[in-house]
Short mmCIF file of N, CA and C and ligand atoms in Angstrom, two decimals:
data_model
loop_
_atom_site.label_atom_id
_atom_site.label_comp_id
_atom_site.label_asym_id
_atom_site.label_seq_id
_atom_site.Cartn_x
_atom_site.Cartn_y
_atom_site.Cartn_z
N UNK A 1 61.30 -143.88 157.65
CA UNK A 1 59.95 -144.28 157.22
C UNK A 1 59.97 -144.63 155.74
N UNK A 2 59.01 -145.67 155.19
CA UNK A 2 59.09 -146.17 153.59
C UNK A 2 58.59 -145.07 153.13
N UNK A 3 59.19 -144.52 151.98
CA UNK A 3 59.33 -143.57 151.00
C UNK A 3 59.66 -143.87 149.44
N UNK A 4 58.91 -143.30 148.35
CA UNK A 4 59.26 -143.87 147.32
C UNK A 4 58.67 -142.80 146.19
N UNK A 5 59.02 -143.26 144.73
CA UNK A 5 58.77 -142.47 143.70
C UNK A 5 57.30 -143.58 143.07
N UNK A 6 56.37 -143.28 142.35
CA UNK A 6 55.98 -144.11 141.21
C UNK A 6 56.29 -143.45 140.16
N UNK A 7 56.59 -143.72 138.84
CA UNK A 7 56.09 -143.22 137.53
C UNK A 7 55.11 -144.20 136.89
N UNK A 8 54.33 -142.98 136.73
CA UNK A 8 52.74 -143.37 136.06
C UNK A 8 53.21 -142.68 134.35
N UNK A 9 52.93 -143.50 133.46
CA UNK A 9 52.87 -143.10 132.39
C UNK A 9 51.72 -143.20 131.91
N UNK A 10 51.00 -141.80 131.06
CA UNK A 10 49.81 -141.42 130.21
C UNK A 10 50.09 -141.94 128.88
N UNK A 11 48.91 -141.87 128.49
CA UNK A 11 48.36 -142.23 126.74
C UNK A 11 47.62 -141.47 126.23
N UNK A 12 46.84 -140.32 127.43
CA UNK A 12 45.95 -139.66 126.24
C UNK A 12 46.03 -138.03 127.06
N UNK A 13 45.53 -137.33 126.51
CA UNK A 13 45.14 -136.09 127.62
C UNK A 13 44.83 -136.12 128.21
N UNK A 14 43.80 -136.38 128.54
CA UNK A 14 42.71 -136.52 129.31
C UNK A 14 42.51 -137.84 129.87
N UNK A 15 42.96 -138.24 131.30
CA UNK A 15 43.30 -139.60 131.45
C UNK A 15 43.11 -139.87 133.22
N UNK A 16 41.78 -141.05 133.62
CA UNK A 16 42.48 -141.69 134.79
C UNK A 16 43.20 -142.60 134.80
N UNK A 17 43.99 -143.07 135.99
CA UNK A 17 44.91 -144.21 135.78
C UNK A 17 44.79 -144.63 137.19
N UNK A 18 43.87 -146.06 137.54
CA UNK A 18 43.74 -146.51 138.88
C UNK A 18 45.26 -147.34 139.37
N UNK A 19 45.63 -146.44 140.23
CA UNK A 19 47.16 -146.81 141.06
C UNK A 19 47.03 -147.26 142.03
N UNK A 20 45.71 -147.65 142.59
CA UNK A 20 45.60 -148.62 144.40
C UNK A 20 46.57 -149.90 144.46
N UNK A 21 46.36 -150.85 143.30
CA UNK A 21 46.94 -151.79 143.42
C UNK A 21 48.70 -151.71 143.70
N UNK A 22 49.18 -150.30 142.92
CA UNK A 22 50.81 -149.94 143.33
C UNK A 22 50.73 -149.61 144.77
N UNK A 23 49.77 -149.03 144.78
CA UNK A 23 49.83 -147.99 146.19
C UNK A 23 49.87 -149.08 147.59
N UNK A 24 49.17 -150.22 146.98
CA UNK A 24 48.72 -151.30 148.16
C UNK A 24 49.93 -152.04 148.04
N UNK A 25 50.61 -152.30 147.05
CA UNK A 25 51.91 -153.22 147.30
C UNK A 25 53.10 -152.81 148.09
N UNK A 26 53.11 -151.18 147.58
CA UNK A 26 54.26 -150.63 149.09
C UNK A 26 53.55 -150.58 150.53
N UNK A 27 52.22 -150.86 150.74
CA UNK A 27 51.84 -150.11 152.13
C UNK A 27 52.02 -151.96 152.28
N UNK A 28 51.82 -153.10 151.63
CA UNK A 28 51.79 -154.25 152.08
C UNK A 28 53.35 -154.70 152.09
N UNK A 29 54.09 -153.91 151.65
CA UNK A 29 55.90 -154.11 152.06
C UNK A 29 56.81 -153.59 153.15
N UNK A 30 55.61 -152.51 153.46
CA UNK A 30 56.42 -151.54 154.68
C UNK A 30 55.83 -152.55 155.87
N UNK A 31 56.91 -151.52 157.17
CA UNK A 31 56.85 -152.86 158.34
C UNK A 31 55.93 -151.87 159.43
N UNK A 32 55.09 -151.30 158.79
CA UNK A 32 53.72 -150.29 159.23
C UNK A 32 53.11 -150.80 158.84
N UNK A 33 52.28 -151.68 159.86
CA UNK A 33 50.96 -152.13 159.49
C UNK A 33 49.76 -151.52 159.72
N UNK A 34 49.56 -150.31 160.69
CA UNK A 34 48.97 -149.37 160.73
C UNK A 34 48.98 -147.94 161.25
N UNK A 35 48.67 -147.16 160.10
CA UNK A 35 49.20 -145.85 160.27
C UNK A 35 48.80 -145.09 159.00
N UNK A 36 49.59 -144.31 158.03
CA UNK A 36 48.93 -143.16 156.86
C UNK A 36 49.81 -143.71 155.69
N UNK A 37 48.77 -143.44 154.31
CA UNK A 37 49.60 -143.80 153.37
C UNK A 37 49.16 -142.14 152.68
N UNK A 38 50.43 -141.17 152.37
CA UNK A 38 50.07 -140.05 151.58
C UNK A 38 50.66 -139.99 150.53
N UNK A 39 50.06 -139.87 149.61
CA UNK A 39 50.47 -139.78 148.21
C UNK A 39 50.49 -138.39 147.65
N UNK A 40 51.62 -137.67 146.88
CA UNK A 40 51.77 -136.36 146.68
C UNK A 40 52.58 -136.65 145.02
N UNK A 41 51.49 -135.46 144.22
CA UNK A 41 51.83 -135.31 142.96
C UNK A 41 52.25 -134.01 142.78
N UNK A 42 53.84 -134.03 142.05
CA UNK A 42 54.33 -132.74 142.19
C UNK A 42 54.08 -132.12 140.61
N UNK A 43 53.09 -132.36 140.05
CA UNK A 43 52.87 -131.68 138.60
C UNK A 43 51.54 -130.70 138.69
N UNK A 44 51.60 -129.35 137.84
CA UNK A 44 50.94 -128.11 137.94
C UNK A 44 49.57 -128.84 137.00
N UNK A 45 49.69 -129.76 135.93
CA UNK A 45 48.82 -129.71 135.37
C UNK A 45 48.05 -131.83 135.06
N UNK A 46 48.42 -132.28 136.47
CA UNK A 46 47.58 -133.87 136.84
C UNK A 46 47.63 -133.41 138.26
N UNK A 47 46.56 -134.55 138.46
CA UNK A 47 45.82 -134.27 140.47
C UNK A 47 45.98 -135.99 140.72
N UNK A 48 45.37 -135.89 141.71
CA UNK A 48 44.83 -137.10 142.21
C UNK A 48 43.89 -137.45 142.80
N UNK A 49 43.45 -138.53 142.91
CA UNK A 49 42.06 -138.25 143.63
C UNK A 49 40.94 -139.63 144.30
N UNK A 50 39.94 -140.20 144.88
CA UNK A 50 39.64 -141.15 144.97
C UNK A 50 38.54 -141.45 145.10
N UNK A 51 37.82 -142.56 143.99
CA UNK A 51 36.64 -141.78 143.78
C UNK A 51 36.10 -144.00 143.09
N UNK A 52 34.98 -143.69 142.65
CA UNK A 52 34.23 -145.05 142.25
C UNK A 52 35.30 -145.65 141.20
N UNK A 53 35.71 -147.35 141.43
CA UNK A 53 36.67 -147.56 140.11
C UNK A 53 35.75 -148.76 139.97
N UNK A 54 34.29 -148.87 140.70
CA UNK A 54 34.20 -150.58 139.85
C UNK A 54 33.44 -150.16 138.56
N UNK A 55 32.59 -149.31 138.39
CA UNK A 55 32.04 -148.73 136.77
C UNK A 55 33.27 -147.91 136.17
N UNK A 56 33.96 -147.94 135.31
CA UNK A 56 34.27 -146.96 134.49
C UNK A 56 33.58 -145.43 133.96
N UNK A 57 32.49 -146.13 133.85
CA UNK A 57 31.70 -145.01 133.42
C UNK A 57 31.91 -143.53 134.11
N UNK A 58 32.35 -143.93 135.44
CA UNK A 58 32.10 -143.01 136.23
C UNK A 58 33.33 -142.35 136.25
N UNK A 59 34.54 -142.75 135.89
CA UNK A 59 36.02 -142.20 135.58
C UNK A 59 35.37 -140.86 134.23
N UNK A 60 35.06 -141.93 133.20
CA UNK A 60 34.28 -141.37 131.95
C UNK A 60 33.42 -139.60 132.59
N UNK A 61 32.51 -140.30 133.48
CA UNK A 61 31.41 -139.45 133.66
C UNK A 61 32.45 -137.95 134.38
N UNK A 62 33.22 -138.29 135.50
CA UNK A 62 33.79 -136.81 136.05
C UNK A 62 34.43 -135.93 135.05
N UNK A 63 35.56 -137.02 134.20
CA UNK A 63 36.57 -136.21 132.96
C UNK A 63 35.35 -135.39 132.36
N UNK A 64 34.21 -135.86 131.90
CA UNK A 64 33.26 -135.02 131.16
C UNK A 64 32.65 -133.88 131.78
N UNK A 65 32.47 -134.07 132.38
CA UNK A 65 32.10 -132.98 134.27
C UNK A 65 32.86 -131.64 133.80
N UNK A 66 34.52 -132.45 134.42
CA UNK A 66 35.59 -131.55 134.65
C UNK A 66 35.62 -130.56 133.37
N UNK A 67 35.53 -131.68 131.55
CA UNK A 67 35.54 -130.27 130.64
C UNK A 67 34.41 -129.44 130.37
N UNK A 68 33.03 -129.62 130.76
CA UNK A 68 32.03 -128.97 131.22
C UNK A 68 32.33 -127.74 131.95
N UNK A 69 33.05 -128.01 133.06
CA UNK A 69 33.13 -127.11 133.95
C UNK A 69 34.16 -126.36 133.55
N UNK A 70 35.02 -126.57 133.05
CA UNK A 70 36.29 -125.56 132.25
C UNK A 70 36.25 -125.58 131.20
N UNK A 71 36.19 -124.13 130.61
CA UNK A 71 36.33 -123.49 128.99
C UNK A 71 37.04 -124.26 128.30
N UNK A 72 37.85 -124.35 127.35
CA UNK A 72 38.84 -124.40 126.81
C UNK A 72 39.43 -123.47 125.98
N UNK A 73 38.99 -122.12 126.24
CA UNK A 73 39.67 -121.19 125.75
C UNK A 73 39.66 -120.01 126.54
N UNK A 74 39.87 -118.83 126.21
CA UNK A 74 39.89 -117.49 127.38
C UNK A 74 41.18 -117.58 128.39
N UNK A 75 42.18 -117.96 128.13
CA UNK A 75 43.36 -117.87 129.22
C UNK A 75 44.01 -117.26 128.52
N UNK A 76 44.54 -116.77 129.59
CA UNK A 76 45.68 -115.74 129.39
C UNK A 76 47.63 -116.68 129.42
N UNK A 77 47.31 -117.63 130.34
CA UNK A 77 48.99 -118.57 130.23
C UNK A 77 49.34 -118.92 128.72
N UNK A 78 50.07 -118.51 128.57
CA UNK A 78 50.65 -118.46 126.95
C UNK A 78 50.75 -119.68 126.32
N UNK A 79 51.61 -120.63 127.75
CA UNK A 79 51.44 -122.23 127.51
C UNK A 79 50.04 -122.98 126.79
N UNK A 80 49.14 -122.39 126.93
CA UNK A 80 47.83 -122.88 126.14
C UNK A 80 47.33 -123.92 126.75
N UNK A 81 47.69 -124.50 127.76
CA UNK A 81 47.50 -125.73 129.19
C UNK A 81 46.75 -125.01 130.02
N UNK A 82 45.96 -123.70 130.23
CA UNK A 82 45.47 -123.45 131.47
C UNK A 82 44.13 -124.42 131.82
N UNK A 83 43.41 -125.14 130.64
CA UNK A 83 42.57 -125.77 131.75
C UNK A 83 42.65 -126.86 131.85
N UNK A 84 43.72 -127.35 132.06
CA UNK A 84 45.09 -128.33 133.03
C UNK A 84 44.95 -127.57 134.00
N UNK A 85 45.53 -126.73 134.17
CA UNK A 85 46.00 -126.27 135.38
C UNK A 85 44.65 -126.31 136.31
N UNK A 86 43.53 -125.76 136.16
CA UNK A 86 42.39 -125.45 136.85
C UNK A 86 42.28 -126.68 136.62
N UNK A 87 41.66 -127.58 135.84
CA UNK A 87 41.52 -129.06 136.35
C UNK A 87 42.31 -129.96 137.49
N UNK A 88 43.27 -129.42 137.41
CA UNK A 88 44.46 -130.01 138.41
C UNK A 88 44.10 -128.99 139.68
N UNK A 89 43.75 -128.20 139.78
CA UNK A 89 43.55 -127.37 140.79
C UNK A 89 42.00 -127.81 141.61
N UNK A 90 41.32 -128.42 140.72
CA UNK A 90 39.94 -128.70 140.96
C UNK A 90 40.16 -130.17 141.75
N UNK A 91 40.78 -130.85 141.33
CA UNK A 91 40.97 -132.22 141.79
C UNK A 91 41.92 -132.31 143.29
N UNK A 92 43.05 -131.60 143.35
CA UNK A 92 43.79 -131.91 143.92
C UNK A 92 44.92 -132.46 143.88
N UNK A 93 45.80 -132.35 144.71
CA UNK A 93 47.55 -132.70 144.48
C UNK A 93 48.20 -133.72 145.58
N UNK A 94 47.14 -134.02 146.42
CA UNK A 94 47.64 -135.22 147.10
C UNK A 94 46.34 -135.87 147.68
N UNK A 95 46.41 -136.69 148.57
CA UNK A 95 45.26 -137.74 149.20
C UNK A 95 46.33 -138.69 150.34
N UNK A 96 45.40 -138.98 151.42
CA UNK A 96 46.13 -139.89 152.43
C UNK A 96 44.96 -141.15 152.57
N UNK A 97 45.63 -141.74 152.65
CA UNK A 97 44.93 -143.01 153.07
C UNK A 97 45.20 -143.80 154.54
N UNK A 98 44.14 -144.01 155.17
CA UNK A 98 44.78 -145.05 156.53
C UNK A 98 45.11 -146.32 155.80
N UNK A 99 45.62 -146.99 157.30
CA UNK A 99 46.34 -147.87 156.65
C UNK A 99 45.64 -148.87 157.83
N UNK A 100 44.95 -149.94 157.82
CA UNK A 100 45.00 -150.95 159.63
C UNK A 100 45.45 -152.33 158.74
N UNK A 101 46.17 -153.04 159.65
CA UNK A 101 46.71 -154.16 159.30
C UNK A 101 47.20 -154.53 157.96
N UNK A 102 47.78 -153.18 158.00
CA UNK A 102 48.71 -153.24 156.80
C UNK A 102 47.80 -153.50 155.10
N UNK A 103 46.67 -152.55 155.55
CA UNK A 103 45.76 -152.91 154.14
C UNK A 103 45.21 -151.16 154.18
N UNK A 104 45.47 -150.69 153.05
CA UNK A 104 44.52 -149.42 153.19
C UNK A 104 42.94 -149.41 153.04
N UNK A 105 42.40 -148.59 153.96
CA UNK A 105 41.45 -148.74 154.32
C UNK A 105 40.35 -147.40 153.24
N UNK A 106 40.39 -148.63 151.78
CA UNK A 106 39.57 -147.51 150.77
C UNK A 106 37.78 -148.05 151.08
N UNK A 107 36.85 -147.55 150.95
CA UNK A 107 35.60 -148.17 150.47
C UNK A 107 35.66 -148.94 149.76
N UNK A 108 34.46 -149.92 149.81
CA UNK A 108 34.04 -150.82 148.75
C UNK A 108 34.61 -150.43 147.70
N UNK A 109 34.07 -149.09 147.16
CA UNK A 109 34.01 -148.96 145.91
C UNK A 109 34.99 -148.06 145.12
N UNK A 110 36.11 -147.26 146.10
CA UNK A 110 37.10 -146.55 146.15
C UNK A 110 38.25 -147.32 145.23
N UNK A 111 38.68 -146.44 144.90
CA UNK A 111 39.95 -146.70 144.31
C UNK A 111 40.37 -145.13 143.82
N UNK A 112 41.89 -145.14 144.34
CA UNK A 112 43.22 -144.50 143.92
C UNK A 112 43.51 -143.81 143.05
N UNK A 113 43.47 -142.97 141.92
CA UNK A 113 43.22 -142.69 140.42
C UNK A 113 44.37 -141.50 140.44
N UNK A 114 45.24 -141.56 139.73
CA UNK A 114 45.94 -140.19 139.00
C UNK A 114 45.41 -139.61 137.87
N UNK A 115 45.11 -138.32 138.08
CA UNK A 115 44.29 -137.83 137.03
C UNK A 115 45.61 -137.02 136.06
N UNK A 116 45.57 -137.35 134.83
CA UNK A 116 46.30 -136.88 133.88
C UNK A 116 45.10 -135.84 133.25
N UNK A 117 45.66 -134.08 133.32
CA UNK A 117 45.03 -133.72 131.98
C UNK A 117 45.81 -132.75 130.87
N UNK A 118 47.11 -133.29 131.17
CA UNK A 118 48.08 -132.58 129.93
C UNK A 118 48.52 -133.17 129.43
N UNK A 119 48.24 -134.86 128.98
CA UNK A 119 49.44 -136.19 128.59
C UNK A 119 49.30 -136.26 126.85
N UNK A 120 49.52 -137.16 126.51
CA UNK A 120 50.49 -137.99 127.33
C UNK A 120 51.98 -137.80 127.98
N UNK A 121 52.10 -137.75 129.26
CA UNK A 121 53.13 -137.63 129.51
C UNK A 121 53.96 -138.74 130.51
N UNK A 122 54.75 -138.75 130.90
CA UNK A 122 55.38 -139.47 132.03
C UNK A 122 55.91 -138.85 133.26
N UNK A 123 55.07 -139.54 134.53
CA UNK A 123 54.92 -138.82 135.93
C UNK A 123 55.18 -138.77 136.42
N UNK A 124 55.71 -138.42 137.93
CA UNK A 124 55.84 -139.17 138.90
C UNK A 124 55.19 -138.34 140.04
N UNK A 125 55.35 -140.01 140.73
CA UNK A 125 54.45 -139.56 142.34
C UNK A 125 55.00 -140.14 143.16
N UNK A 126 55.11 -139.14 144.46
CA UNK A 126 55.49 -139.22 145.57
C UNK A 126 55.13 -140.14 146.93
N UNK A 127 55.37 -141.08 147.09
CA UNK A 127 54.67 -141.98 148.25
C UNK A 127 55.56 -141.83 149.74
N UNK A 128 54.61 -141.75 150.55
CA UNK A 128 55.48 -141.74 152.09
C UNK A 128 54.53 -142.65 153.14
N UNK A 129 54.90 -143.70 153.50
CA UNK A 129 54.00 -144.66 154.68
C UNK A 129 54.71 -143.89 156.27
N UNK A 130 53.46 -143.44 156.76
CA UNK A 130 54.10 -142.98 158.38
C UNK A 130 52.83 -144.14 159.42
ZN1 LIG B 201 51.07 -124.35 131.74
#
């Protein structure tokens, strides 16, 4: 079955990065035209996730959410990254997508996003078409 790496490279801490268009070029190369596209991020402190990409704002609006919703101080991980970690825990570490006629099947308004919140760093992610 098509299997593959991406590396996504960050610029800031706190970062989405819309990956549909990568994600759609392997599911439009594999000889599965319909079936699952799962995407798996093996890092403790970025998620993934899929959510509105035609406003920005709204990339804008969750990151602000997310540091709302997590302290930035009071941890005990020595690393000083714990709310990475709970942000990454909040979002999630993988997502599947169908796939029919060899097109994944996002909403209108969907799109793909790797959420960076320990960067800048350089990533990678796991792709498997079944
Ligand atoms: Zn850590």
């Amino acid at each position: 079955m098509p299997t593959g790496t991406f590396v996504v490279s960050t610029s800031r801490a706190r970062q989405f990065i819309d990956i549909t268009s990568m994600v759609q070029e392997k599911v439009a190369a594999s000889t599965i035209a319909d079936g699952l596209c799962h995407l798996y991020n093996p890092h403790t402190t970025a998620g993934l996730t899929i959510n509105e990409g035609a406003d920005p704002a709204v990339q804008s609006d969750i990151l602000a959410a997310l540091q709302r919703i997590v302290p930035l101080d009071r941890y005990q991980h020595l690393e000083g990254n714990s709310p990475a970690h709970v942000m990454a825990s909040l979002v999630g570490s993988s997502v599947t997508v169908f796939i029919e006629n060899g097109r994944l099947q996002l909403g209108t308004w969907q799109k793909i996003f790797f959420c960076e919140f320990d960067g800048p760093r350089s990533r990678k992610l796991l792709w498997r078409i079944t």
